Each structure stands twice: as structure tokens, then as C-alpha cells.
Coordinates of C-alpha atoms in Angstrom, one line a residue:
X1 CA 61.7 96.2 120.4
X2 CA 62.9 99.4 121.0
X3 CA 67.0 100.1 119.3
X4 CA 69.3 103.1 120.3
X5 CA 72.0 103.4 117.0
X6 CA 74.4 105.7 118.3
X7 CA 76.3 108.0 115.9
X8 CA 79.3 110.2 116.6
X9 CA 80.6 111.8 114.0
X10 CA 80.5 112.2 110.0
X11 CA 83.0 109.3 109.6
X12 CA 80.6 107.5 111.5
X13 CA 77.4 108.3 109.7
X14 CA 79.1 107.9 106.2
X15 CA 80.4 104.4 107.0
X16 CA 76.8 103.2 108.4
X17 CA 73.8 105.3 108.2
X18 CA 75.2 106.5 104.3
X19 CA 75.9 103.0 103.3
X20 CA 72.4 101.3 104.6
X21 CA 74.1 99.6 107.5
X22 CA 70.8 99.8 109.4
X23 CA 68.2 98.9 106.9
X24 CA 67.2 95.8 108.0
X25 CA 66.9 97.0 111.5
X26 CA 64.9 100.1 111.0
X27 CA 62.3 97.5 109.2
X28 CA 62.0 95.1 112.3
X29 CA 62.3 97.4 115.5
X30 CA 61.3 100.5 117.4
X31 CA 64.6 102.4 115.5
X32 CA 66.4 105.4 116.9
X33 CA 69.6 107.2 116.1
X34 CA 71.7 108.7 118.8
X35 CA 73.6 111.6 117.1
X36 CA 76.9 113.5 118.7
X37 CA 77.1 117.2 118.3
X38 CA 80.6 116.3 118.1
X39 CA 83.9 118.1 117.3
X40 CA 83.9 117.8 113.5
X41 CA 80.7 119.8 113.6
X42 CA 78.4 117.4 112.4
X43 CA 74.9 118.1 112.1
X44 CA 71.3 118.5 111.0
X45 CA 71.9 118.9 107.5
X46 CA 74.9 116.3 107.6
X47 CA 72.4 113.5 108.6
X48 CA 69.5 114.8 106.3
X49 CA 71.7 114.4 103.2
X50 CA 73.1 110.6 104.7
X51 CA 70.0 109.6 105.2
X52 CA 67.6 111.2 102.7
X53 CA 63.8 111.2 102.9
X54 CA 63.4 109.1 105.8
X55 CA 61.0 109.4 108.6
X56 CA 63.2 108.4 111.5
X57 CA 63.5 109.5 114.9
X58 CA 66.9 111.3 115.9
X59 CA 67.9 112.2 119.7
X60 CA 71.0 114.9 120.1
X61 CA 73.1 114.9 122.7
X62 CA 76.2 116.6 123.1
X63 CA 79.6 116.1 122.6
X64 CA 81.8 116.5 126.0
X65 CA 85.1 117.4 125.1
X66 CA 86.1 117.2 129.1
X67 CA 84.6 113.6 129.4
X68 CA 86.6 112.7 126.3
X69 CA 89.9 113.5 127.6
X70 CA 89.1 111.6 130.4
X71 CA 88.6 108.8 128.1
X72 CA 91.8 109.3 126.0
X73 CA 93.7 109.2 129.1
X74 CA 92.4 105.9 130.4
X75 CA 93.2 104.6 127.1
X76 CA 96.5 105.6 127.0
X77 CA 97.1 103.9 130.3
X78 CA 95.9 100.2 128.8
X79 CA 98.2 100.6 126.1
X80 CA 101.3 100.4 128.6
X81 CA 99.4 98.0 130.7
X82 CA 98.6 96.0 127.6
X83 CA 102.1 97.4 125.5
X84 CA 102.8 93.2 124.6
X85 CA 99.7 92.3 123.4
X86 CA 99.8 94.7 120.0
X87 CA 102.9 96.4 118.4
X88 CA 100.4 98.7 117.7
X89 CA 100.0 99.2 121.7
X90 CA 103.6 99.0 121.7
X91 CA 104.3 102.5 119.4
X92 CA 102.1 104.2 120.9
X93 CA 103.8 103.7 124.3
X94 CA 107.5 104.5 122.3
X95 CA 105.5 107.8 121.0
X96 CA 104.7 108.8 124.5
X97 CA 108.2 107.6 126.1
X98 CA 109.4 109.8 123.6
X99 CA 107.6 112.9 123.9
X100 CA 106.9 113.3 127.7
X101 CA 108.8 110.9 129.8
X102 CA 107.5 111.9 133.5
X103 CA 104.1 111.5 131.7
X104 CA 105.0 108.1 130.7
X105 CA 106.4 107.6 134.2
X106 CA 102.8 108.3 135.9
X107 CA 101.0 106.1 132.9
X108 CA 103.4 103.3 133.8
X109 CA 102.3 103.3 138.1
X110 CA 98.7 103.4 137.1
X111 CA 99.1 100.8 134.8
X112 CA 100.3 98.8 137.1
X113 CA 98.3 95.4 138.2
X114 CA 97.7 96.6 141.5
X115 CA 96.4 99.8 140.8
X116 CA 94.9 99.8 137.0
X117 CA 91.6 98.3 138.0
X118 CA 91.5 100.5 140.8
X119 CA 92.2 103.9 139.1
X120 CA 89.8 102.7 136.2
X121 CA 86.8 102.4 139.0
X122 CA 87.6 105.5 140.4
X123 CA 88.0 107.4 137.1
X124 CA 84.7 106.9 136.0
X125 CA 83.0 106.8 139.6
X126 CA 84.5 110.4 139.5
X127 CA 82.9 111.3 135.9
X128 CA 79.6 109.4 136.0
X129 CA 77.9 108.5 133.3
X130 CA 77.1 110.9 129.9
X131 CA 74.0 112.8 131.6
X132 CA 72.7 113.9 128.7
X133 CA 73.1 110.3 127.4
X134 CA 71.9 108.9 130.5
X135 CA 68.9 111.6 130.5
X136 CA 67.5 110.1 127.3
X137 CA 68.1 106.6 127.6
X138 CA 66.3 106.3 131.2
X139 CA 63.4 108.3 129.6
X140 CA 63.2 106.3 126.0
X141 CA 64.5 102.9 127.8
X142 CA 65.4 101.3 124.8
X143 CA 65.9 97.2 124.5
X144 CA 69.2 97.6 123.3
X145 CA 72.4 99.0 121.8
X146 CA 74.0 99.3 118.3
X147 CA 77.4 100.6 118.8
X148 CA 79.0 101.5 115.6
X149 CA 82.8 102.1 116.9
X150 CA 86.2 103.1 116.4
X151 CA 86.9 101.8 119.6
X152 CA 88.9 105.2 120.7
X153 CA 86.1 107.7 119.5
X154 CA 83.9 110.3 121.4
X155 CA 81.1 107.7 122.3
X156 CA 82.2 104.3 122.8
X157 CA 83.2 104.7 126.4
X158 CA 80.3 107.0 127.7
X159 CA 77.6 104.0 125.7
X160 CA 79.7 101.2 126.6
X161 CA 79.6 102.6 130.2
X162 CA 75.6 102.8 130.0
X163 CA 75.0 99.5 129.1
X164 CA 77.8 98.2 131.7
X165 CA 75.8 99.9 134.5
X166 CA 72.1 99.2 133.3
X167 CA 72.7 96.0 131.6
X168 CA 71.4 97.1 128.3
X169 CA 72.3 94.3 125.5
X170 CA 74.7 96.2 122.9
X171 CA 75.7 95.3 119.7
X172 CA 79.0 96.7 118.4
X173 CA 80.1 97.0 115.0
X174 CA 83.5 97.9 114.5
X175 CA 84.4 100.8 111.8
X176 CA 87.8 100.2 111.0
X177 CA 90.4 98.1 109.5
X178 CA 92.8 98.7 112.7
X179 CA 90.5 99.4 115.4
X180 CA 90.6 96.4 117.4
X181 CA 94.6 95.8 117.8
X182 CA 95.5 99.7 117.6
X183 CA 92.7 101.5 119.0
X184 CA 92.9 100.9 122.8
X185 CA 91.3 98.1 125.1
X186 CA 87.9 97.7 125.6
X187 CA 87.2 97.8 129.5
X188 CA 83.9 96.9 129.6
X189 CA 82.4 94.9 126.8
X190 CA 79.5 95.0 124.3
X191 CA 77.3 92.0 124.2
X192 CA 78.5 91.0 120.7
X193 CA 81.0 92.3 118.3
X194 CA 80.8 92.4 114.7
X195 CA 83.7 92.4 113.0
X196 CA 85.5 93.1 109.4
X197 CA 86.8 89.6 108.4
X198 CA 88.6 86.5 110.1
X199 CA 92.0 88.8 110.7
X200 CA 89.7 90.8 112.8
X201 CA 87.9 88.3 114.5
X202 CA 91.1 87.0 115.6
X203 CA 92.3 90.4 117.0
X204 CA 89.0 90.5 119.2
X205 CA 89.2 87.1 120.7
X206 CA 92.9 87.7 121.3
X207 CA 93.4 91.2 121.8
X208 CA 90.1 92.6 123.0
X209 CA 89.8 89.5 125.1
X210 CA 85.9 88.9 123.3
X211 CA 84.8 85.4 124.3
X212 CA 84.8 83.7 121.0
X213 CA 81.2 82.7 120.7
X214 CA 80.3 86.6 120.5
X215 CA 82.3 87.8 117.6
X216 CA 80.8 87.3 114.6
X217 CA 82.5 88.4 110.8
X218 CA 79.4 91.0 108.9
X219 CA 82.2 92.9 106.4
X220 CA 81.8 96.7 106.4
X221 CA 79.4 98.7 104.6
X222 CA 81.3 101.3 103.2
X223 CA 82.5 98.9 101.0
X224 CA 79.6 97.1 100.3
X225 CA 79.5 99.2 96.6
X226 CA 83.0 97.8 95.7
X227 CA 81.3 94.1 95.3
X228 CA 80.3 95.0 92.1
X229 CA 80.9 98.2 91.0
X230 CA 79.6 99.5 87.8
X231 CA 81.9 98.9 85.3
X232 CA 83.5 102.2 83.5
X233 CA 85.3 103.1 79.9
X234 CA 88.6 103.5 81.0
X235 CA 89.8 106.1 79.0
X236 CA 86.6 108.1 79.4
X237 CA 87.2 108.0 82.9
X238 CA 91.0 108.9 82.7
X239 CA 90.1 111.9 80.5
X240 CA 88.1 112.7 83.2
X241 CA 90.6 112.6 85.8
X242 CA 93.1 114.7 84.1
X243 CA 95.3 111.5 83.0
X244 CA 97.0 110.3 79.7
X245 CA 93.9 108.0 78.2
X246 CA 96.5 105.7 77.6
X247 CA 100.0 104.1 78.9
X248 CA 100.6 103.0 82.5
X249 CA 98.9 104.8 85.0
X250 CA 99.5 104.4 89.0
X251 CA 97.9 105.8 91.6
X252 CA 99.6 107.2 94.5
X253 CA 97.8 107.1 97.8
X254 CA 98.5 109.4 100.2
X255 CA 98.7 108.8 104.1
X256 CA 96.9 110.0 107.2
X257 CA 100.1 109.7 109.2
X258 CA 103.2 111.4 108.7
X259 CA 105.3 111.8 105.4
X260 CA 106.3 114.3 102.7
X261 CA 104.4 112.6 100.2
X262 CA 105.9 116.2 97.6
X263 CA 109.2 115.6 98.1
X264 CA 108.7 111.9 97.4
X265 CA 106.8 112.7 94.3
X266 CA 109.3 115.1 93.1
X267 CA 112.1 112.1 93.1
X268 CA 109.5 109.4 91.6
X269 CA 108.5 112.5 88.6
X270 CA 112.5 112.9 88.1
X271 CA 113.1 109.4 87.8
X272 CA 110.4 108.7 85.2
X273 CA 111.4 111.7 83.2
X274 CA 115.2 110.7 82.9
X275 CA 114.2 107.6 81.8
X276 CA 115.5 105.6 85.1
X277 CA 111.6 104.6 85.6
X278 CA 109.5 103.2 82.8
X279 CA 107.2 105.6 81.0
X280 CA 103.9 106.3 83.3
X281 CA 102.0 108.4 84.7
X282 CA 100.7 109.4 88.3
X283 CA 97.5 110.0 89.8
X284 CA 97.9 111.8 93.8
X285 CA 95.5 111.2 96.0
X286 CA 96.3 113.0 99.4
X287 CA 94.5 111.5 102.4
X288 CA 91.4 113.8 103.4
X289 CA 92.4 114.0 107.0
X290 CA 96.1 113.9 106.5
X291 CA 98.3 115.2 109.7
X292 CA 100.2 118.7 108.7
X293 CA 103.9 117.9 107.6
X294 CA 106.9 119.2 109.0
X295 CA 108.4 122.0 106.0
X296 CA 106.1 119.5 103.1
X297 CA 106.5 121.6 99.6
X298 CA 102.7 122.6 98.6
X299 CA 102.2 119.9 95.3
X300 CA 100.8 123.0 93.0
X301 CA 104.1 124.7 93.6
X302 CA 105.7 122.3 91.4
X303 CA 105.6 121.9 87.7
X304 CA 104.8 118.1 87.0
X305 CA 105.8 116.4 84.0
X306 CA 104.2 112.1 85.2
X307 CA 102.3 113.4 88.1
X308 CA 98.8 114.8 88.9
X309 CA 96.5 115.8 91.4
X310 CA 92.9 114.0 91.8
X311 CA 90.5 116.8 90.8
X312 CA 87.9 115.6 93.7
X313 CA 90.4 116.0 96.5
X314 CA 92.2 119.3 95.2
X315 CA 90.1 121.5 96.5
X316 CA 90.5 120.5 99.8
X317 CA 94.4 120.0 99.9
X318 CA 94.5 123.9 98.4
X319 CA 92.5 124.9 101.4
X320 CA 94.4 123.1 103.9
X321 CA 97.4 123.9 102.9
X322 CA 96.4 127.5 102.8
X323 CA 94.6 128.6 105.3
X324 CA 95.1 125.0 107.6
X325 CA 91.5 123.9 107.2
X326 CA 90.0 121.4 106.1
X327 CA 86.8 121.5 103.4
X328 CA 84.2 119.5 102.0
X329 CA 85.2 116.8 104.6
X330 CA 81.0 115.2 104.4
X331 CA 81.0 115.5 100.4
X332 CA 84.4 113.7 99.3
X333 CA 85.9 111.7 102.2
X334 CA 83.8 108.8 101.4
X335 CA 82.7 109.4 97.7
X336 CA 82.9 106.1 97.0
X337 CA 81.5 105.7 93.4
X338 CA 84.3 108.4 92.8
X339 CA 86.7 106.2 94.2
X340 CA 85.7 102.9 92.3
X341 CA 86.3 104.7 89.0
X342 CA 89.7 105.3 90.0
X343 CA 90.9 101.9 91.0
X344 CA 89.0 100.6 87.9
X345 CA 91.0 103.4 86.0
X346 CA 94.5 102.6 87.0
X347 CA 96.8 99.8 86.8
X348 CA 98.6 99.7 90.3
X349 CA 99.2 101.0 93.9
X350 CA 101.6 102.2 95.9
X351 CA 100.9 104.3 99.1
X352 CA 102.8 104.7 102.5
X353 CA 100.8 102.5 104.9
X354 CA 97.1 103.7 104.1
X355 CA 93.7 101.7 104.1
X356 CA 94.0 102.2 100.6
X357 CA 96.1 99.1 99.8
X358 CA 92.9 96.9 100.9
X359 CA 90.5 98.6 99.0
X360 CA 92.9 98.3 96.1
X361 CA 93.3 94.4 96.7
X362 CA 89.5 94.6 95.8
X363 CA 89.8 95.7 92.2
X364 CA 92.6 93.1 92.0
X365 CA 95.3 95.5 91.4
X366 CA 98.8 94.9 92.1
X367 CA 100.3 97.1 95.4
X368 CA 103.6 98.6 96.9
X369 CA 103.3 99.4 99.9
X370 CA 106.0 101.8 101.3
X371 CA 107.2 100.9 104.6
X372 CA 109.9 103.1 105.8
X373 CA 109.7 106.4 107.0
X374 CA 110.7 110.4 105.5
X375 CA 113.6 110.8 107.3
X376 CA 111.8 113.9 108.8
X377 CA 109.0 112.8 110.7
X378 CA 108.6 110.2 114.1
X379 CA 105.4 108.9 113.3
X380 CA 105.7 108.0 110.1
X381 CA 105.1 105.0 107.4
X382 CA 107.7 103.0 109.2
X383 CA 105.8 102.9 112.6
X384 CA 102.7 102.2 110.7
X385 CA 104.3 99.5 109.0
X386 CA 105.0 97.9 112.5
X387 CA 100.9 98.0 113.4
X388 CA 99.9 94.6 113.4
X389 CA 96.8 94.6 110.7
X390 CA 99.1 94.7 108.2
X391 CA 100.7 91.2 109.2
X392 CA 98.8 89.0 106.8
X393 CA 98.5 91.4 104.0
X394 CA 102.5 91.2 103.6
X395 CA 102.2 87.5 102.5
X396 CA 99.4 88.1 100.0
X397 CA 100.3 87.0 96.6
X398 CA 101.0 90.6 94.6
X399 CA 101.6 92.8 97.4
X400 CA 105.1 94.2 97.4
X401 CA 106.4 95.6 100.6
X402 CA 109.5 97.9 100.6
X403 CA 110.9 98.6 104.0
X404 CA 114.0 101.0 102.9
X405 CA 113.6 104.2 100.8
X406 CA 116.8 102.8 98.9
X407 CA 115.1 99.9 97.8
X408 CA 111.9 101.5 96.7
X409 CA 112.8 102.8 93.3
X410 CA 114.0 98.9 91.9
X411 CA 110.4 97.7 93.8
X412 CA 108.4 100.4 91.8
X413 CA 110.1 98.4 88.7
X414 CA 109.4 95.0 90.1
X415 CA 105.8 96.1 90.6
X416 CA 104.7 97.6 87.0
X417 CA 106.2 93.5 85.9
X418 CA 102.7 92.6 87.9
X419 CA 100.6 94.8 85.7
X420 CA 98.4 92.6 83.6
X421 CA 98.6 89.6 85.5
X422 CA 95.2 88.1 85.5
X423 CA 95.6 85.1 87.4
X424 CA 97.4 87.1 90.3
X425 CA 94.6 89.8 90.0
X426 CA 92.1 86.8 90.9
X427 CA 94.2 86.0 94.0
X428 CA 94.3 89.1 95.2
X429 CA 90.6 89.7 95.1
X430 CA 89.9 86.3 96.5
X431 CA 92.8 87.1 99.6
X432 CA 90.2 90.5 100.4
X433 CA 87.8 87.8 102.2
X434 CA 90.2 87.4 105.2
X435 CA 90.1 91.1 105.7
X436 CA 86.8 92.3 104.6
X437 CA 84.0 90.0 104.2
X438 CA 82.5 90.2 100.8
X439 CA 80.2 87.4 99.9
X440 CA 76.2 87.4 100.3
X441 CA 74.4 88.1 102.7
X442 CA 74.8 91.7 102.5
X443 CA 75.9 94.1 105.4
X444 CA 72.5 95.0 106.8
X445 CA 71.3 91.5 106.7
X446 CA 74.0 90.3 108.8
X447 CA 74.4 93.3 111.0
X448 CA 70.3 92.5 111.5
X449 CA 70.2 88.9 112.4
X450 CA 73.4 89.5 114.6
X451 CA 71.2 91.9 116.6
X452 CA 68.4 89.2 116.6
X453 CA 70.8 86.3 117.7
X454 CA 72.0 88.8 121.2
X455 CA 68.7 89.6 122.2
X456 CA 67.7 85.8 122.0
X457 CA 70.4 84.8 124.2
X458 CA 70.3 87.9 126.3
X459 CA 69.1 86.5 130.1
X460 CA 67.6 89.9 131.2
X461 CA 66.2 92.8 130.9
X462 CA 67.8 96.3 131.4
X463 CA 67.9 97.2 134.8
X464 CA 66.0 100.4 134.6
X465 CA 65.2 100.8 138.5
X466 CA 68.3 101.9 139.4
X467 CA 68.3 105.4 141.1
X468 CA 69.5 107.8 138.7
X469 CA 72.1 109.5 141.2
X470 CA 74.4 106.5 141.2
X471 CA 74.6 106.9 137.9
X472 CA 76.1 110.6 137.8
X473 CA 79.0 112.5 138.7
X474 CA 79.3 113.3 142.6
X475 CA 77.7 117.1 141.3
X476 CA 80.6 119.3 141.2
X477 CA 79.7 122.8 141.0
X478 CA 79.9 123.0 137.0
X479 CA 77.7 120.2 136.5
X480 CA 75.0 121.0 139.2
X481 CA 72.9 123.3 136.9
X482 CA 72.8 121.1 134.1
X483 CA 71.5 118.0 136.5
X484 CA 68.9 119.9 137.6
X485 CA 67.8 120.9 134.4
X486 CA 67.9 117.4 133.5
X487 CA 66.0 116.3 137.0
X488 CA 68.9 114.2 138.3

């Protein structure tokens, strides 16, 4: 059977495509990537070095940044139709509240149950389907979809769409620890959903509204490689990394929302070097796709006494912070053998509301996670805090949670008392299971048989006789040379 596996950006391909996701599928069926020319500018050369030496076949289509904030509209609508079911939903409607009211205002009438299935039908009756998308998929007419998704990304809606309208099986695997409770409402749904873990099985049934029976728990393959990492000399590996090769060492991890990580640094470095902390050092790692900071101090115009810098992310936090770009995105932001040496190179965690605290859970290492904000910006660790994936992982056994910046310098304390603690180390590796499946089979198996199990049950086949020109926009004059380029 033919399978489309649609790809839209280098998050995307370094998740799956870098991490083998597909494997098993490529070996069994007609296999096909559909690859985004999206924003982040990935391209040839990113997929060539994900996925090196293959001979597969790749389709490009483009990315439409017009069709996308079409999208993002329509998904800021369900989140104040839908504002109750997630206090994730429920932020992101204070955010908007906040920042625009009469905006808000208009999100709230459309939202409203007499007119949000209406304005959904006519939003994408207006925009049609992908064309491009549609072009290739009439011509190739592929058996079905595999949908790896953030939910709220540049492709989900325009595939989802597609399969809606030509009934096209489609297999979505979700991406992220948060995506299903924070990432928006799924109007029309895949086929089956492959999820995380049991947390996020949950948020599909309940949130996403998935019938149970098609969501089924495969893990995620980026973090396959942490089941059983190869093991490294510690102090080889701190040497390495620019840290004392012995004494306590914790890493800091940095957020992708909000907070003057600096400034927080400076008071943790002044409270270990009067003597008000106990003796240890710090390892920074900034998020690679961290938000710019309101007035945030550049960390190299400070001299540190207990903190440094991970050498693999410098680079790019020098650029950014200079010139407002970001570099070597592709090459570091998943570097995950990188990454395994650390955890196995430190003793604890703290970070301000980052993915990081799960992956740490992995290694068995002991975590404070910092929820409260800066006292600078809106969107900051506190809101995070509130987003519902982190529910459960507040009650795991070695997980410290500080909710007020007053509190946090006692809780650092309390935490290094956890270091060394074998027996809680265990728990916390076994508690990883509820978020992240981790036991055999492995991620392309599963992802594989899931695929298998869909088509097996699906009761037809696409619907590839429909006329093409219900499919597309009503041909307004910017699109009209493109359709008849494409013959629609």
C-alpha cells in the first residue's frame, strides 16, 4: 500500500524521520515523505543529513503562510469555545483577554454554539483545500496518512482537511509532551492517534474528544536513545563540559517561555558564593528556541564564580542575543547523545516549567521545578505551571515544585538532600512510563503495527472520484494562476 508521511518542519523531521520513527513502515509499504518548505527554512540538505543514504521518495510542497493564519485563527476560536475543558485552553484565552480585548470580543461571538460550526464550514469552504497538497495527493492517491503532529503546526489542518474530504485513513502521531491539552482542538479527526503515554491517552479521549478504541500509547522516538544510553566517565565528561570533575553539580534548564533566566542565575551564583547555598556548581542550558526577554542581562556579561554555560548551546545564545538570530537550530536542538551525557553528568534539575524535567525523570535524577513567574514578564513559568501536563508529574515521588520565588532558595536546599537517593532514583524512572512509554516494542514497531491495525478496520477506500473543484478555493484572483498551472 501506498503511505504519504507528511513532514513540516525541522522539529518535525528530527523527532521522526532522525530518530527511525518510520523504519518499519518504509520496509512494508509504498513509502513517501511529504516535506513543507516551511518557515524555519527547512530543506534539501536538512532532510539528506536526517535521513542519510536512503533511497526514498520525497514530494515538496509549499508552505502557505496565508492558509496558516487562517488556521491559527480558527484555533484560537476553539480555545474560548473550549476555555473549560484545559487550563491550558484557559491562559491562552486570559493572554488574548489581555492583550486585545475587542479581539477577544469577536473570538467570543464566533465561538459561540450557534455560530462556531458554522463559521468553521465557511472558513475552510472559503480557503479550500492545500492545492499544492491536493495537486499531489489526487495524482499519487496514496492508501493512507501518517500525520506526525503538533496539533497547532503548519500542516495538520491542511492534511487533516484532505483526508476529511476524501476519506483517506490517517494515522497521527503526536510530537509533543503538551500537544493534546494545550495545542488547540482537533476539528476533524485522524483515523487513529498515537500517543506519548497513559497521561496523554487520557487528554485525547477527554480533551480531543478521540473515541477511546483509536488511541493507542507508542512513546516518542526522540527519546527512544534515552532507554539505554551508553554509559559515560563522569568526570571525563564534566571536563568536557567545562565543569568541576568533582562536587555537586546541577543543571539549570532554561525555558522556551518567558523568564530572565540571568538575573535568576546571578542571585542563585551569589547565594552559593556567600556560603547561604551549599558548595556546587551550575551547568546553563538556555532553551534553543527561547522567546526574547524583556531588558534579560546577556549571561557572558557576567563574571561567574558556580555557573557555566553548556559549550554546545553557546554559540547560538551569543548569536541570538547579538544579532537576534537564531543558529545551528538542525545541528544541536535535538543532539541527543549530547544531551544524555549531561543528565548522566549531573546530579539534579531545576528549570522553570521546560520539557526538560521529563527527560530528567529518565536518568532518575531528582527535579525542582520553578513555578512562579519573573516578576517582569506575563507569560511566564507561573502560567506554564498552570498547563495541565504537568498535573501528575507534581505528585511524582522526587519532584519538588516551588510555586513562590521566596520559597525557592530553602527548595534548592531541600532538593540537593535528594541527591544520592537510589531507591527514589528508581521511582522516578519507573513514574516516566505514565508519560512517555519506554518498554519494548520499540517506536517504529508500534508506530507500524498501529498503521496495520487502521487500515484493517478501515471500511473504504479513499474517495478519489470527487471533482477536484469542490475541493479548492472559490479562485480568487491570486490563486487563479497557480490552479491553472496545477490543472484545477
Amino acid at each position: 500500500m501506498k503511505c504519504f508521511v507528511f513532514i513540516n518542519n525541522i522539529e518535525m523531521l528530527l523527532r521522526f524521520v532522525s530518530a527511525g520513527a518510520f523504519r518499519h513502515l518504509a520496509q512494508i509499504h509504498d513509502f513517501h515523505y511529504v516535506v513543507l518548505r516551511s518557515s524555519d527554512t527547512l530543506n534539501e540538505e536538512h532532510f539528506k543529513q536526517a535521513h542519510p543514504g536512503a533511497n526514498v521518495n520525497v514530494h515538496w510542497v509549499p508552505f502557505r503562510k496565508d492558509r496558516f493564519r487562517c488556521w491559527n485563527e480558527l484555533f484560537d476560536v476553539s480555545c474560548v469555545k473550549h476555555r473549560l475543558r484545559s487550563a491550558s485552553f484557559d491562559t491562552r484565552c486570559e493572554q488574548h483577554e489581555r492583550s486585545d480585548p475587542a479581539r477577544f470580543e469577536r473570538l467570543k461571538h464566533l465561538a459561540a454554539p450557534a455560530e462556531f460550526d458554522l463559521h468553521r464550514q465557511r472558513e475552510e469552504k472559503r480557503i479550500g483545500c492545500h492545492p499544492e497538497m491536493l495537486r499531489l495527493v489526487l495524482d499519487e492517491r496514496p492508501d493512507f496518512f501518517v500525520l506526525p503532529s503538533a496539533l497547532l503546526d503548519y500542516v495538520t489542518d491542511d492534511v487533516l482537511q484532505i483526508s476529511h474530504e476524501l476519506d483517506i485513513p490517517t494515522l497521527m502521531l503526536v510530537a509533543g509532551w503538551d500537544n493534546l491539552s494545550s495545542k488547540g482542538l482537533l476539528y476533524h479527526k485522524p483515523s487513529m492517534m498515537g500517543v506519548w503515554g497513559e497521561q496523554n491517552k487520557t487528554h485525547g479521549i477527554t480533551i480531543q474528544d478521540m473515541p477511546p478504541e483509536n488511541v493507542r500509547v507508542v512513546g516518542a522516538p526522540h527519546y527512544e536513545y534515552f532507554r539505554d544510553p551508553p554509559p559515560v566517565k563522569v568526570s571525563e565528561s564534566r571536563r568536557a563540559l567545562g565543569l568541576p570533575e568533582e562536587g555537586l553539580v546541577v543543571l539549570f534548564a532554561g525555558t522556551m517561555r518567558l523568564f530572565d533566566e540571568t538575573d535568576f542565575l546571578k542571585e542563585i551564583d551569589a547565594k552559593i558564593e556567600e556560603g547561604a547555598l551549599p558548595p556546587m556548581h551550575l551547568i546553563y542550558r538556555p532553551h534553543p528556541w527561547r522567546g526574547e526577554r524583556q531588558d534579560e542581562a546577556d549571561f557572558f556579561s557576567h563574571a561567574w564564580k558556580h555557573v557555566t554555560m553548556d559549550p554546545d548551546i553557546a554559540p547560538s545564545y551569543r548569536s541570538t542575543k547579538e544579532t537576534g538570530e537564531k543558529r545551528d537550530l538542525y545541528s544541536f536542538i535535538f543532539r541527543l547523545q549530547h544531551l544524555a551525557r549531561v543528565y548522566q553528568s549531573v546530579d539534579a534539575v531545576i528549570s522553570p516549567m521546560s520539557t526538560v524535567l521529563l527527560e530528567s525523570m529518565m536518568f532518575g535524577l531528582p527535579i525542582l521545578a520553578m513555578a512562579f513567574g519573573d516578576g517582569k514578564h506575563w507569560w511566564s513559568a507561573d502560567k506554564a505551571a498552570k498547563m495541565i501536563h504537568f498535573n501528575e508529574f507534581y505528585d511524582t515521588p522526587g519532584v519538588l515544585t516551588c510555586r513562590d520565588k521566596a520559597n525557592f532558595m530553602p527548595a534548592l536546599q531541600k532538593l540537593v538532600t535528594f541527591v544520592g537517593d537510589t531507591s527514589l532514583s528508581e521511582k522516578l524512572k519507573a513514574s516516566t512510563n505514565f508519560f512517555v512509554e519506554q518498554t519494548p516494542p520499540g517506536y517504529s514497531e508500534r508506530a507500524a503495527a498501529l498503521a496495520e491495525e487502521m487500515m484493517t478496520r478501515a471500511s473504504s477506500r479513499p474517495r478519489y472520484d470527487i471533482p477536484h473543484k469542490q475541493l479548492v478555493a472559490q479562485k480568487p484572483s491570486s490563486f487563479k494562476s497557480l490552479l491553472r498551472k496545477l490543472g484545477i
